[in-house]
PDB file of C-alpha atoms in Angstrom:
ATOM      1  CA  MET A   1     113.333  62.734 117.626  1.00 89.00           C
ATOM      2  CA  VAL A   2     114.747  65.127 114.459  1.00 93.00           C
ATOM      3  CA  ALA A   3     112.229  67.117 112.746  1.00 86.00           C
ATOM      4  CA  PRO A   4     112.065  67.011 108.449  1.00 89.00           C
ATOM      5  CA  VAL A   5     114.151  69.817 107.412  1.00 91.00           C
ATOM      6  CA  LYS A   6     110.900  71.257 104.857  1.00 90.00           C
ATOM      7  CA  LEU A   7     107.840  70.857 103.854  1.00 90.00           C
ATOM      8  CA  ALA A   8     108.806  69.571 100.179  1.00 94.00           C
ATOM      9  CA  HIS A   9     105.464  69.413  98.184  1.00 95.00           C
ATOM     10  CA  VAL A  10     101.555  68.931  98.597  1.00 95.00           C
ATOM     11  CA  VAL A  11      99.918  66.282  96.272  1.00 95.00           C
ATOM     12  CA  LEU A  12      96.182  67.283  94.966  1.00 94.00           C
ATOM     13  CA  LYS A  13      93.553  64.938  93.479  1.00 92.00           C
ATOM     14  CA  THR A  14      91.966  65.867  90.356  1.00 93.00           C
ATOM     15  CA  GLY A  15      90.188  65.296  87.433  1.00 92.00           C
ATOM     16  CA  ARG A  16      90.965  68.584  85.679  1.00 92.00           C
ATOM     17  CA  MET A  17      94.897  67.495  85.394  1.00 93.00           C
ATOM     18  CA  GLN A  18      95.819  69.906  82.895  1.00 94.00           C
ATOM     19  CA  GLU A  19      93.876  72.809  83.757  1.00 95.00           C
ATOM     20  CA  MET A  20      95.270  72.050  87.529  1.00 95.00           C
ATOM     21  CA  ILE A  21      98.830  72.496  86.484  1.00 96.00           C
ATOM     22  CA  ASP A  22      98.356  75.452  84.248  1.00 96.00           C
ATOM     23  CA  TRP A  23      96.594  77.270  87.334  1.00 97.00           C
ATOM     24  CA  TYR A  24      99.048  76.187  89.767  1.00 97.00           C
ATOM     25  CA  ALA A  25     101.912  77.299  87.142  1.00 96.00           C
ATOM     26  CA  GLU A  26     100.448  80.875  86.425  1.00 97.00           C
ATOM     27  CA  VAL A  27      99.309  81.591  90.146  1.00 97.00           C
ATOM     28  CA  LEU A  28     102.838  80.396  91.777  1.00 97.00           C
ATOM     29  CA  ASP A  29     104.975  81.955  88.338  1.00 96.00           C
ATOM     30  CA  GLY A  30     106.266  78.490  88.592  1.00 96.00           C
ATOM     31  CA  ARG A  31     106.635  75.695  85.452  1.00 96.00           C
ATOM     32  CA  PRO A  32     105.290  72.015  85.045  1.00 96.00           C
ATOM     33  CA  VAL A  33     108.066  69.499  85.520  1.00 96.00           C
ATOM     34  CA  TYR A  34     106.472  66.334  84.360  1.00 96.00           C
ATOM     35  CA  SER A  35     102.662  65.156  83.416  1.00 94.00           C
ATOM     36  CA  ASN A  36     101.176  62.004  82.226  1.00 94.00           C
ATOM     37  CA  ASP A  37      97.504  61.629  82.767  1.00 89.00           C
ATOM     38  CA  MET A  38      97.586  60.085  86.101  1.00 94.00           C
ATOM     39  CA  LEU A  39     100.755  62.289  87.226  1.00 96.00           C
ATOM     40  CA  GLY A  40     101.475  65.792  87.116  1.00 96.00           C
ATOM     41  CA  PHE A  41     104.665  67.779  88.584  1.00 97.00           C
ATOM     42  CA  MET A  42     104.920  71.729  88.982  1.00 96.00           C
ATOM     43  CA  THR A  43     107.733  73.979  90.838  1.00 96.00           C
ATOM     44  CA  TYR A  44     108.578  77.805  91.204  1.00 96.00           C
ATOM     45  CA  ASP A  45     111.957  77.059  92.705  1.00 95.00           C
ATOM     46  CA  ASP A  46     114.794  74.768  92.979  1.00 93.00           C
ATOM     47  CA  GLU A  47     112.694  71.848  94.243  1.00 94.00           C
ATOM     48  CA  HIS A  48     112.114  69.177  91.821  1.00 94.00           C
ATOM     49  CA  HIS A  49     108.631  69.520  92.195  1.00 95.00           C
ATOM     50  CA  ARG A  50     106.490  71.487  94.872  1.00 95.00           C
ATOM     51  CA  VAL A  51     102.774  70.706  93.744  1.00 97.00           C
ATOM     52  CA  ALA A  52     102.101  67.616  92.580  1.00 96.00           C
ATOM     53  CA  PHE A  53      98.782  65.987  90.820  1.00 95.00           C
ATOM     54  CA  LEU A  54      97.215  62.792  91.088  1.00 95.00           C
ATOM     55  CA  GLY A  55      94.693  62.082  88.186  1.00 93.00           C
ATOM     56  CA  LEU A  56      91.953  60.409  89.519  1.00 87.00           C
ATOM     57  CA  GLY A  57      89.040  61.094  87.037  1.00 76.00           C
ATOM     58  CA  SER A  58      86.749  62.898  90.035  1.00 75.00           C
ATOM     59  CA  SER A  59      86.350  66.690  90.419  1.00 73.00           C
ATOM     60  CA  GLU A  60      84.234  66.952  93.466  1.00 76.00           C
ATOM     61  CA  THR A  61      84.837  70.361  94.957  1.00 77.00           C
ATOM     62  CA  PRO A  62      85.696  70.042  98.607  1.00 71.00           C
ATOM     63  CA  GLY A  63      83.156  71.828 100.632  1.00 75.00           C
ATOM     64  CA  MET A  64      83.255  73.366 104.098  1.00 78.00           C
ATOM     65  CA  GLU A  65      81.379  70.715 105.838  1.00 82.00           C
ATOM     66  CA  HIS A  66      83.758  67.968 104.586  1.00 77.00           C
ATOM     67  CA  THR A  67      87.095  67.033 106.801  1.00 78.00           C
ATOM     68  CA  GLY A  68      90.563  67.382 105.440  1.00 80.00           C
ATOM     69  CA  MET A  69      92.837  70.601 104.394  1.00 82.00           C
ATOM     70  CA  ASP A  70      91.297  73.730 104.344  1.00 86.00           C
ATOM     71  CA  HIS A  71      94.346  75.285 102.655  1.00 93.00           C
ATOM     72  CA  PHE A  72      97.928  75.710 102.115  1.00 94.00           C
ATOM     73  CA  ALA A  73      99.659  78.745 101.909  1.00 97.00           C
ATOM     74  CA  PHE A  74     102.808  80.319 100.276  1.00 96.00           C
ATOM     75  CA  THR A  75     104.854  82.972 101.027  1.00 97.00           C
ATOM     76  CA  PHE A  76     106.221  85.937  99.394  1.00 97.00           C
ATOM     77  CA  GLU A  77     109.819  87.779 100.407  1.00 96.00           C
ATOM     78  CA  LYS A  78     107.972  90.699 100.680  1.00 96.00           C
ATOM     79  CA  LEU A  79     104.960  92.985 100.474  1.00 97.00           C
ATOM     80  CA  GLY A  80     105.650  94.439  96.656  1.00 97.00           C
ATOM     81  CA  ASP A  81     106.000  90.579  95.586  1.00 97.00           C
ATOM     82  CA  LEU A  82     102.729  89.842  96.519  1.00 98.00           C
ATOM     83  CA  VAL A  83     101.259  93.549  95.400  1.00 98.00           C
ATOM     84  CA  ASP A  84     103.161  92.514  91.750  1.00 97.00           C
ATOM     85  CA  ASN A  85     101.308  88.882  92.074  1.00 97.00           C
ATOM     86  CA  TYR A  86      97.671  90.142  92.767  1.00 98.00           C
ATOM     87  CA  LYS A  87      98.079  92.644  89.967  1.00 98.00           C
ATOM     88  CA  ARG A  88      99.355  90.327  87.432  1.00 97.00           C
ATOM     89  CA  LEU A  89      96.740  87.620  88.542  1.00 98.00           C
ATOM     90  CA  LYS A  90      93.865  90.392  88.200  1.00 98.00           C
ATOM     91  CA  ALA A  91      95.111  90.810  84.847  1.00 98.00           C
ATOM     92  CA  LYS A  92      94.233  87.599  83.967  1.00 97.00           C
ATOM     93  CA  ASP A  93      90.757  87.196  85.351  1.00 98.00           C
ATOM     94  CA  ILE A  94      92.205  85.561  88.593  1.00 98.00           C
ATOM     95  CA  GLU A  95      91.252  87.208  91.999  1.00 98.00           C
ATOM     96  CA  PRO A  96      91.274  86.250  96.003  1.00 98.00           C
ATOM     97  CA  VAL A  97      88.230  84.685  97.008  1.00 98.00           C
ATOM     98  CA  TRP A  98      89.312  86.172 100.458  1.00 98.00           C
ATOM     99  CA  VAL A  99      91.596  88.926 101.692  1.00 98.00           C
ATOM    100  CA  ILE A 100      92.446  89.478 105.371  1.00 98.00           C
ATOM    101  CA  ASN A 101      95.153  90.818 107.316  1.00 98.00           C
ATOM    102  CA  HIS A 102      95.603  88.090 109.726  1.00 97.00           C
ATOM    103  CA  GLY A 103      98.008  90.180 112.467  1.00 96.00           C
ATOM    104  CA  MET A 104     100.929  87.814 111.410  1.00 96.00           C
ATOM    105  CA  THR A 105     100.165  87.708 107.843  1.00 97.00           C
ATOM    106  CA  VAL A 106      98.396  89.753 104.976  1.00 98.00           C
ATOM    107  CA  SER A 107      97.028  86.986 103.156  1.00 98.00           C
ATOM    108  CA  MET A 108      95.159  86.547  99.848  1.00 98.00           C
ATOM    109  CA  TYR A 109      93.213  83.290  98.946  1.00 98.00           C
ATOM    110  CA  TYR A 110      92.692  81.706  95.872  1.00 98.00           C
ATOM    111  CA  ALA A 111      90.485  78.639  94.852  1.00 96.00           C
ATOM    112  CA  ASP A 112      91.911  76.809  92.189  1.00 95.00           C
ATOM    113  CA  PRO A 113      90.091  75.073  89.523  1.00 94.00           C
ATOM    114  CA  ASP A 114      88.684  71.733  92.116  1.00 91.00           C
ATOM    115  CA  GLY A 115      87.626  74.532  94.708  1.00 90.00           C
ATOM    116  CA  ASN A 116      90.968  74.025  97.112  1.00 91.00           C
ATOM    117  CA  ARG A 117      91.839  77.414  98.727  1.00 94.00           C
ATOM    118  CA  VAL A 118      95.568  78.590  98.196  1.00 97.00           C
ATOM    119  CA  GLU A 119      96.811  81.364 100.649  1.00 98.00           C
ATOM    120  CA  LEU A 120      99.360  83.946  99.156  1.00 98.00           C
ATOM    121  CA  GLN A 121     100.830  85.755 102.266  1.00 98.00           C
ATOM    122  CA  ILE A 122     103.698  87.975 103.223  1.00 97.00           C
ATOM    123  CA  ASP A 123     104.672  87.791 106.889  1.00 97.00           C
ATOM    124  CA  ASN A 124     104.294  90.473 109.456  1.00 97.00           C
ATOM    125  CA  PHE A 125     106.905  90.174 111.282  1.00 96.00           C
ATOM    126  CA  PRO A 126     110.269  90.069 110.964  1.00 95.00           C
ATOM    127  CA  ASP A 127     111.151  86.586 112.731  1.00 95.00           C
ATOM    128  CA  ALA A 128     109.515  83.970 114.087  1.00 95.00           C
ATOM    129  CA  GLU A 129     110.236  84.861 117.756  1.00 97.00           C
ATOM    130  CA  SER A 130     108.069  88.339 116.972  1.00 96.00           C
ATOM    131  CA  THR A 131     105.616  86.191 115.495  1.00 96.00           C
ATOM    132  CA  GLN A 132     104.759  83.829 118.265  1.00 96.00           C
ATOM    133  CA  ALA A 133     104.810  86.971 120.910  1.00 96.00           C
ATOM    134  CA  TYR A 134     102.209  88.555 119.171  1.00 96.00           C
ATOM    135  CA  LEU A 135      99.945  84.852 118.777  1.00 96.00           C
ATOM    136  CA  LEU A 136     100.179  85.529 122.809  1.00 96.00           C
ATOM    137  CA  SER A 137      99.021  89.470 122.589  1.00 95.00           C
ATOM    138  CA  ASP A 138      95.726  90.189 123.570  1.00 95.00           C
ATOM    139  CA  ASP A 139      95.062  92.009 120.192  1.00 93.00           C
ATOM    140  CA  PHE A 140      95.414  88.117 118.867  1.00 95.00           C
ATOM    141  CA  GLN A 141      93.502  86.633 121.148  1.00 95.00           C
ATOM    142  CA  LYS A 142      90.723  89.107 120.663  1.00 95.00           C
ATOM    143  CA  ASN A 143      90.524  88.504 117.298  1.00 96.00           C
ATOM    144  CA  PRO A 144      92.343  85.121 115.854  1.00 95.00           C
ATOM    145  CA  ILE A 145      90.962  85.081 112.590  1.00 96.00           C
ATOM    146  CA  GLY A 146      91.802  89.066 111.430  1.00 97.00           C
ATOM    147  CA  VAL A 147      90.524  91.881 109.219  1.00 97.00           C
ATOM    148  CA  GLU A 148      89.203  91.599 105.792  1.00 97.00           C
ATOM    149  CA  PHE A 149      90.419  94.367 103.272  1.00 97.00           C
ATOM    150  CA  ASP A 150      89.666  95.685  99.930  1.00 98.00           C
ATOM    151  CA  PRO A 151      92.682  94.384  98.010  1.00 98.00           C
ATOM    152  CA  ASP A 152      92.614  97.037  95.405  1.00 98.00           C
ATOM    153  CA  GLU A 153      92.516  99.960  97.946  1.00 98.00           C
ATOM    154  CA  PHE A 154      95.088  98.076  99.503  1.00 98.00           C
ATOM    155  CA  VAL A 155      97.439  98.277  96.174  1.00 98.00           C
ATOM    156  CA  ALA A 156      96.478 101.904  95.690  1.00 98.00           C
ATOM    157  CA  ARG A 157      97.697 102.530  99.031  1.00 98.00           C
ATOM    158  CA  PHE A 158     100.931 100.621  98.741  1.00 98.00           C
ATOM    159  CA  GLU A 159     101.397 102.380  95.299  1.00 98.00           C
ATOM    160  CA  ALA A 160     100.921 105.904  96.927  1.00 98.00           C
ATOM    161  CA  GLY A 161     103.914 104.830  98.563  1.00 98.00           C
ATOM    162  CA  GLU A 162     102.325 104.466 102.220  1.00 97.00           C
ATOM    163  CA  PRO A 163     104.863 102.884 104.582  1.00 97.00           C
ATOM    164  CA  GLU A 164     104.766  99.114 104.480  1.00 95.00           C
ATOM    165  CA  SER A 165     104.415  99.235 108.603  1.00 94.00           C
ATOM    166  CA  GLU A 166     101.095 100.397 108.268  1.00 95.00           C
ATOM    167  CA  LEU A 167      99.633  98.743 105.491  1.00 96.00           C
ATOM    168  CA  THR A 168     101.125  95.392 107.298  1.00 95.00           C
ATOM    169  CA  LYS A 169      99.459  96.454 110.576  1.00 92.00           C
ATOM    170  CA  ARG A 170      96.237  95.087 111.511  1.00 86.00           C
ATOM    171  CA  PRO A 171      93.566  97.460 112.172  1.00 79.00           C
TER     172      PRO A 171
END
């Protein structure tokens, strides 16, 4: 077998085509690349599209009782980028619905206009092997979800110069 080389894109069904394109372009600091009444694409990097939208006319908000995708995640390169993005979005009244240190990531979850959850994160370990070792640790086994935190307090600690090793360590 041969594994794929990357995850290319996600596709979301929506009845709010332009609102969804605008929201994702804002949250991911991306740009729309195409849209009509039935189809929309946006990207934030060199991929032709990372998030696509199918305009099906319905916008029923998915609930926790529904099967299907819970969320999808985007990783920032460094903690400062995640902090800067949080501040940029907050200034535009886009705030996370859940903020948590999972141990392997520091994560901020947002809800798009249709109620889909999008995780913006940084990895807390330098490589996949270290992260996988953490997943097998007693610390992770005792609490595989993580510890919630106040994002404004977190940003203040970051801006005060607290070491990233302390900020990313799960309490």
